[in-house]
PDB file of C-alpha atoms in Angstrom:
ATOM      1  CA  MET T   1      -8.076 -33.103  25.769  1.00 77.00           C
ATOM      2  CA  GLU T   2      -7.149 -35.183  22.957  1.00 78.00           C
ATOM      3  CA  ASP T   3      -7.058 -37.799  25.235  1.00 83.00           C
ATOM      4  CA  THR T   4     -11.296 -37.134  26.056  1.00 81.00           C
ATOM      5  CA  GLY T   5     -11.636 -36.561  21.998  1.00 77.00           C
ATOM      6  CA  ALA T   6     -12.496 -32.427  22.401  1.00 79.00           C
ATOM      7  CA  VAL T   7      -9.788 -31.747  19.943  1.00 82.00           C
ATOM      8  CA  LEU T   8      -7.757 -33.663  17.238  1.00 81.00           C
ATOM      9  CA  ARG T   9      -3.858 -33.713  16.673  1.00 81.00           C
ATOM     10  CA  GLY T  10      -2.793 -33.186  12.750  1.00 80.00           C
ATOM     11  CA  GLY T  11      -1.783 -31.053  10.185  1.00 76.00           C
ATOM     12  CA  PHE T  12      -4.601 -29.057   8.787  1.00 72.00           C
ATOM     13  CA  VAL T  13      -2.796 -25.825   7.967  1.00 70.00           C
ATOM     14  CA  GLU T  14      -0.266 -26.094   5.827  1.00 68.00           C
ATOM     15  CA  GLY T  15       3.316 -24.203   6.764  1.00 66.00           C
ATOM     16  CA  LEU T  16       1.928 -23.901  10.663  1.00 67.00           C
ATOM     17  CA  GLY T  17       4.222 -26.775  11.944  1.00 69.00           C
ATOM     18  CA  PRO T  18       3.268 -30.191  13.297  1.00 73.00           C
ATOM     19  CA  ALA T  19       1.508 -29.592  16.291  1.00 76.00           C
ATOM     20  CA  GLN T  20      -2.001 -28.225  15.282  1.00 79.00           C
ATOM     21  CA  PHE T  21      -5.013 -29.371  16.918  1.00 80.00           C
ATOM     22  CA  ALA T  22      -8.551 -27.910  16.229  1.00 78.00           C
ATOM     23  CA  GLU T  23     -12.196 -29.027  17.224  1.00 77.00           C
ATOM     24  CA  ARG T  24     -13.704 -32.179  15.595  1.00 75.00           C
ATOM     25  CA  GLU T  25     -16.274 -29.955  14.071  1.00 73.00           C
ATOM     26  CA  THR T  26     -13.790 -27.234  12.380  1.00 72.00           C
ATOM     27  CA  VAL T  27     -11.533 -30.714  10.956  1.00 73.00           C
ATOM     28  CA  ASP T  28     -14.955 -31.810   9.263  1.00 74.00           C
ATOM     29  CA  ARG T  29     -15.629 -28.057   7.880  1.00 68.00           C
ATOM     30  CA  LEU T  30     -12.182 -28.432   6.559  1.00 68.00           C
ATOM     31  CA  ARG T  31     -12.197 -31.304   4.828  1.00 72.00           C
ATOM     32  CA  PHE T  32     -15.801 -30.526   3.571  1.00 69.00           C
ATOM     33  CA  LEU T  33     -14.041 -27.421   1.926  1.00 61.00           C
ATOM     34  CA  SER T  34     -11.157 -29.214   0.908  1.00 65.00           C
ATOM     35  CA  GLN T  35     -13.426 -31.845  -1.191  1.00 64.00           C
ATOM     36  CA  GLU T  36     -15.745 -28.795  -3.209  1.00 55.00           C
ATOM     37  CA  PRO T  37     -15.734 -29.382  -6.682  1.00 51.00           C
ATOM     38  CA  ALA T  38     -13.054 -27.632  -8.820  1.00 49.00           C
ATOM     39  CA  GLY T  39     -15.889 -25.051 -10.302  1.00 44.00           C
ATOM     40  CA  ALA T  40     -16.938 -24.165  -7.135  1.00 46.00           C
ATOM     41  CA  ARG T  41     -13.909 -22.323  -5.912  1.00 46.00           C
ATOM     42  CA  GLY T  42     -13.043 -18.892  -6.818  1.00 48.00           C
ATOM     43  CA  SER T  43     -16.589 -18.105  -6.295  1.00 56.00           C
ATOM     44  CA  GLY T  44     -16.686 -16.970  -2.921  1.00 68.00           C
ATOM     45  CA  THR T  45     -17.197 -13.685  -1.752  1.00 75.00           C
ATOM     46  CA  GLY T  46     -14.645 -11.231  -0.124  1.00 82.00           C
ATOM     47  CA  ILE T  47     -13.861 -11.534   3.407  1.00 84.00           C
ATOM     48  CA  VAL T  48     -11.719  -8.511   5.051  1.00 88.00           C
ATOM     49  CA  LEU T  49      -9.623  -9.082   8.209  1.00 86.00           C
ATOM     50  CA  ASP T  50      -7.755  -6.185  10.344  1.00 86.00           C
ATOM     51  CA  LEU T  51      -4.097  -7.509  10.144  1.00 85.00           C
ATOM     52  CA  LYS T  52      -3.750  -6.927  13.862  1.00 82.00           C
ATOM     53  CA  ASP T  53      -6.913  -9.529  14.446  1.00 75.00           C
ATOM     54  CA  PRO T  54      -5.870 -12.738  16.149  1.00 70.00           C
ATOM     55  CA  ALA T  55      -8.151 -14.778  13.355  1.00 67.00           C
ATOM     56  CA  CYS T  56      -5.862 -13.127  10.688  1.00 76.00           C
ATOM     57  CA  LEU T  57      -3.002 -16.032   9.821  1.00 76.00           C
ATOM     58  CA  VAL T  58      -1.655 -14.206   6.746  1.00 80.00           C
ATOM     59  CA  GLY T  59       1.534 -12.929   6.996  1.00 74.00           C
ATOM     60  CA  ARG T  60       2.024 -14.792  10.246  1.00 75.00           C
ATOM     61  CA  GLY T  61       2.185 -18.557   9.332  1.00 71.00           C
ATOM     62  CA  PRO T  62       1.327 -18.215   5.901  1.00 75.00           C
ATOM     63  CA  ALA T  63       3.762 -16.425   4.049  1.00 78.00           C
ATOM     64  CA  TRP T  64       2.310 -13.155   1.698  1.00 85.00           C
ATOM     65  CA  PRO T  65       2.352 -14.912  -1.978  1.00 88.00           C
ATOM     66  CA  GLU T  66       3.506 -12.457  -4.926  1.00 90.00           C
ATOM     67  CA  PRO T  67       2.150  -9.172  -5.606  1.00 91.00           C
ATOM     68  CA  ALA T  68       0.480 -10.045  -8.796  1.00 90.00           C
ATOM     69  CA  LEU T  69      -2.480  -7.562 -11.751  1.00 91.00           C
ATOM     70  CA  PRO T  70      -4.828  -8.239 -14.203  1.00 90.00           C
ATOM     71  CA  ALA T  71      -3.471  -8.041 -17.604  1.00 87.00           C
ATOM     72  CA  GLY T  72      -3.222  -4.366 -18.985  1.00 83.00           C
ATOM     73  CA  ILE T  73      -2.952  -2.590 -15.657  1.00 82.00           C
ATOM     74  CA  GLY T  74       1.083  -1.275 -15.612  1.00 72.00           C
ATOM     75  CA  LYS T  75       4.212  -3.431 -14.130  1.00 62.00           C
ATOM     76  CA  VAL T  76       4.666  -4.864 -10.155  1.00 53.00           C
ATOM     77  CA  GLY T  77       6.215  -2.432  -8.415  1.00 52.00           C
ATOM     78  CA  ILE T  78       5.410  -1.679  -5.015  1.00 49.00           C
ATOM     79  CA  GLU T  79       6.458   1.489  -3.431  1.00 47.00           C
ATOM     80  CA  GLY T  80       5.901   3.808  -0.736  1.00 41.00           C
ATOM     81  CA  GLU T  81       5.140   2.555   2.708  1.00 43.00           C
ATOM     82  CA  GLU T  82       5.144  -0.914   1.428  1.00 44.00           C
ATOM     83  CA  ALA T  83       9.017  -1.383  -0.319  1.00 39.00           C
ATOM     84  CA  GLY T  84      10.408  -2.856   2.501  1.00 40.00           C
ATOM     85  CA  GLY T  85       9.240  -6.231   1.729  1.00 53.00           C
ATOM     86  CA  ALA T  86       5.641  -7.842   3.800  1.00 67.00           C
ATOM     87  CA  PRO T  87       2.727  -5.693   4.306  1.00 82.00           C
ATOM     88  CA  GLN T  88       3.106  -3.810   7.546  1.00 77.00           C
ATOM     89  CA  ARG T  89       0.520  -5.297  10.102  1.00 79.00           C
ATOM     90  CA  ARG T  90      -0.643  -2.146  11.621  1.00 82.00           C
ATOM     91  CA  ARG T  91      -3.742  -0.942  12.950  1.00 80.00           C
ATOM     92  CA  GLY T  92      -6.523  -0.735  10.842  1.00 83.00           C
ATOM     93  CA  ALA T  93      -4.343  -1.516   7.771  1.00 89.00           C
ATOM     94  CA  SER T  94      -6.449  -4.758   6.393  1.00 91.00           C
ATOM     95  CA  VAL T  95      -6.826  -8.139   3.930  1.00 91.00           C
ATOM     96  CA  VAL T  96      -8.895  -9.277   1.500  1.00 92.00           C
ATOM     97  CA  LEU T  97      -9.318 -13.031   1.223  1.00 89.00           C
ATOM     98  CA  ILE T  98     -11.393 -14.923  -1.293  1.00 90.00           C
ATOM     99  CA  ASP T  99     -11.914 -18.722  -0.968  1.00 85.00           C
ATOM    100  CA  GLY T 100      -9.338 -18.293   1.813  1.00 81.00           C
ATOM    101  CA  ALA T 101      -6.409 -16.974   0.206  1.00 87.00           C
ATOM    102  CA  PRO T 102      -5.049 -13.054   0.601  1.00 91.00           C
ATOM    103  CA  VAL T 103      -6.174 -11.353  -3.010  1.00 93.00           C
ATOM    104  CA  LEU T 104      -5.910  -7.671  -1.817  1.00 93.00           C
ATOM    105  CA  TYR T 105      -3.851  -5.643   0.955  1.00 94.00           C
ATOM    106  CA  ALA T 106      -5.188  -2.661   2.512  1.00 92.00           C
ATOM    107  CA  SER T 107      -2.920   0.243   4.493  1.00 89.00           C
ATOM    108  CA  ASP T 108      -4.531   1.633   7.198  1.00 84.00           C
ATOM    109  CA  SER T 109      -5.537   5.119   5.032  1.00 84.00           C
ATOM    110  CA  LEU T 110      -6.064   3.083   2.029  1.00 87.00           C
ATOM    111  CA  LYS T 111      -3.509   5.031   0.491  1.00 89.00           C
ATOM    112  CA  VAL T 112      -1.426   1.927  -0.540  1.00 91.00           C
ATOM    113  CA  LEU T 113      -3.107  -1.143  -2.259  1.00 93.00           C
ATOM    114  CA  ILE T 114      -1.318  -4.557  -3.043  1.00 93.00           C
ATOM    115  CA  SER T 115      -3.420  -6.907  -5.368  1.00 93.00           C
ATOM    116  CA  TYR T 116      -2.288 -10.471  -4.959  1.00 93.00           C
ATOM    117  CA  THR T 117      -4.197 -12.196  -8.285  1.00 92.00           C
ATOM    118  CA  SER T 118      -4.010 -11.307 -11.793  1.00 92.00           C
ATOM    119  CA  GLU T 119      -7.676 -12.187 -12.077  1.00 93.00           C
ATOM    120  CA  ARG T 120      -9.851  -9.049 -12.764  1.00 92.00           C
ATOM    121  CA  GLU T 121     -12.729 -10.604 -11.665  1.00 93.00           C
ATOM    122  CA  VAL T 122     -11.590 -11.532  -8.220  1.00 94.00           C
ATOM    123  CA  LEU T 123      -9.563  -8.160  -8.098  1.00 94.00           C
ATOM    124  CA  THR T 124     -12.801  -6.362  -8.493  1.00 93.00           C
ATOM    125  CA  ARG T 125     -14.449  -8.672  -6.147  1.00 94.00           C
ATOM    126  CA  ALA T 126     -11.992  -7.517  -4.067  1.00 94.00           C
ATOM    127  CA  LEU T 127     -12.057  -4.249  -4.223  1.00 94.00           C
ATOM    128  CA  GLY T 128     -15.860  -4.189  -4.117  1.00 92.00           C
ATOM    129  CA  ALA T 129     -15.421  -5.756  -0.645  1.00 92.00           C
ATOM    130  CA  LEU T 130     -12.617  -3.612   0.926  1.00 92.00           C
ATOM    131  CA  ALA T 131     -15.100  -0.619  -0.236  1.00 90.00           C
ATOM    132  CA  THR T 132     -18.410  -2.319   1.499  1.00 88.00           C
ATOM    133  CA  ALA T 133     -16.663  -3.179   4.653  1.00 87.00           C
ATOM    134  CA  ARG T 134     -14.981   0.680   5.012  1.00 85.00           C
ATOM    135  CA  GLN T 135     -17.781   2.378   3.970  1.00 82.00           C
ATOM    136  CA  GLY T 136     -19.476   0.407   7.086  1.00 80.00           C
ATOM    137  CA  ALA T 137     -16.908   0.822   9.518  1.00 78.00           C
ATOM    138  CA  LEU T 138     -17.190   4.270   8.652  1.00 75.00           C
ATOM    139  CA  ALA T 139     -20.705   4.963   9.061  1.00 73.00           C
ATOM    140  CA  ARG T 140     -20.715   2.959  12.721  1.00 70.00           C
ATOM    141  CA  GLU T 141     -18.317   5.413  13.860  1.00 69.00           C
ATOM    142  CA  GLY T 142     -20.599   8.051  13.417  1.00 65.00           C
ATOM    143  CA  SER T 143     -18.619  10.601  12.159  1.00 56.00           C
ATOM    144  CA  PRO T 144     -18.237  13.490   9.158  1.00 55.00           C
ATOM    145  CA  PRO T 145     -17.268  11.563   6.258  1.00 50.00           C
ATOM    146  CA  GLY T 146     -15.301  14.528   5.375  1.00 52.00           C
ATOM    147  CA  ARG T 147     -13.234  13.861   8.434  1.00 50.00           C
ATOM    148  CA  HIS T 148     -11.150  10.594   6.703  1.00 54.00           C
ATOM    149  CA  ARG T 149      -8.517  10.339   4.291  1.00 63.00           C
ATOM    150  CA  THR T 150      -9.377   7.267   2.398  1.00 79.00           C
ATOM    151  CA  VAL T 151      -7.838   8.121  -0.950  1.00 88.00           C
ATOM    152  CA  VAL T 152      -6.294   5.512  -2.609  1.00 91.00           C
ATOM    153  CA  GLU T 153      -2.625   6.452  -4.759  1.00 91.00           C
ATOM    154  CA  SER T 154      -1.500   3.246  -5.718  1.00 91.00           C
ATOM    155  CA  LEU T 155      -2.247  -0.366  -6.914  1.00 91.00           C
ATOM    156  CA  ASN T 156       1.118  -2.064  -6.639  1.00 90.00           C
ATOM    157  CA  GLY T 157       2.950   1.013  -7.451  1.00 89.00           C
ATOM    158  CA  VAL T 158       0.350   1.682 -10.371  1.00 91.00           C
ATOM    159  CA  SER T 159      -0.582   5.288  -9.786  1.00 90.00           C
ATOM    160  CA  ALA T 160      -4.684   4.900  -8.802  1.00 90.00           C
ATOM    161  CA  LEU T 161      -4.626   8.273 -11.469  1.00 90.00           C
ATOM    162  CA  ASP T 162      -3.898   5.241 -13.909  1.00 91.00           C
ATOM    163  CA  ARG T 163      -6.774   4.808 -16.526  1.00 91.00           C
ATOM    164  CA  ALA T 164      -6.967   0.845 -15.750  1.00 91.00           C
ATOM    165  CA  VAL T 165      -6.545   0.843 -12.046  1.00 92.00           C
ATOM    166  CA  SER T 166      -8.991   4.000 -11.752  1.00 91.00           C
ATOM    167  CA  ASP T 167     -11.530   2.199 -13.849  1.00 92.00           C
ATOM    168  CA  LEU T 168     -11.212  -0.698 -11.262  1.00 92.00           C
ATOM    169  CA  LEU T 169     -12.013   1.767  -8.349  1.00 92.00           C
ATOM    170  CA  ARG T 170     -14.470   3.294  -9.752  1.00 92.00           C
ATOM    171  CA  GLN T 171     -16.604  -0.169 -10.167  1.00 90.00           C
ATOM    172  CA  ALA T 172     -15.953  -0.481  -6.549  1.00 88.00           C
ATOM    173  CA  GLY T 173     -17.124   2.459  -5.224  1.00 86.00           C
ATOM    174  CA  PHE T 174     -14.273   5.147  -5.361  1.00 90.00           C
ATOM    175  CA  VAL T 175     -14.681   8.725  -7.086  1.00 90.00           C
ATOM    176  CA  SER T 176     -11.685  10.965  -8.792  1.00 88.00           C
ATOM    177  CA  ASP T 177      -9.775  13.167  -6.728  1.00 87.00           C
ATOM    178  CA  PRO T 178      -6.675  15.255  -7.212  1.00 88.00           C
ATOM    179  CA  ARG T 179      -4.269  12.539  -5.859  1.00 87.00           C
ATOM    180  CA  GLY T 180      -6.045   9.457  -6.798  1.00 89.00           C
ATOM    181  CA  MET T 181      -9.576   7.589  -6.314  1.00 91.00           C
ATOM    182  CA  ARG T 182     -11.203   8.292  -3.019  1.00 89.00           C
ATOM    183  CA  LEU T 183     -13.595   6.277  -1.090  1.00 85.00           C
ATOM    184  CA  ALA T 184     -17.270   7.764  -1.783  1.00 75.00           C
ATOM    185  CA  VAL T 185     -18.964   7.622   1.638  1.00 68.00           C
ATOM    186  CA  GLY T 186     -22.628   9.020   2.230  1.00 59.00           C
ATOM    187  CA  PRO T 187     -23.841  10.314   5.479  1.00 52.00           C
ATOM    188  CA  TYR T 188     -24.727   6.551   6.350  1.00 47.00           C
ATOM    189  CA  GLY T 189     -22.322   4.350   4.855  1.00 42.00           C
ATOM    190  CA  ALA T 190     -23.593   4.235   1.379  1.00 45.00           C
ATOM    191  CA  SER T 191     -21.426   5.305  -1.156  1.00 45.00           C
ATOM    192  CA  PHE T 192     -22.323   8.130  -3.606  1.00 45.00           C
ATOM    193  CA  SER T 193     -21.870   6.421  -7.003  1.00 42.00           C
ATOM    194  CA  ARG T 194     -23.819   3.091  -7.334  1.00 40.00           C
TER     195      ARG T 194
END
């Protein structure tokens, strides 16, 4: 395929090894994205990918970045099911990408969230994208909203009941719950808090 020009060989994704192949259109798109002005980066919307999706390379090739939190939101200290290192690749677990970089990890039940950004605005957009994606998924399933447990208990080991964390989650469409912050889902996937 390389000889006929159908694919090109090169080092397109840093850290994935020397033998990489891509279609010409993909290479052109990567070149275009790498030439964006510096001010255009960081303004993208969040893309939510299931960690089991073959399109999600985070954790397979490129390593997970170091956890980070915006200033004023406790100390970074991963606890619970994610204490063993990198986030778990379980069915339903997801990552939010902004401008191609992992910004937020969410466990399958939303119990544990891990932030990889110290920018409050970027984290807020990632939380909003996650909430919208999960609300849409629950609406597509067609099951009653109360049947799903979608309570965030911690963000980077900081309790979701912490005022700074709960304020961030509330902006994204979560509501108070005795155990943390629950994703508010209406009968058609709409958030009750918006």
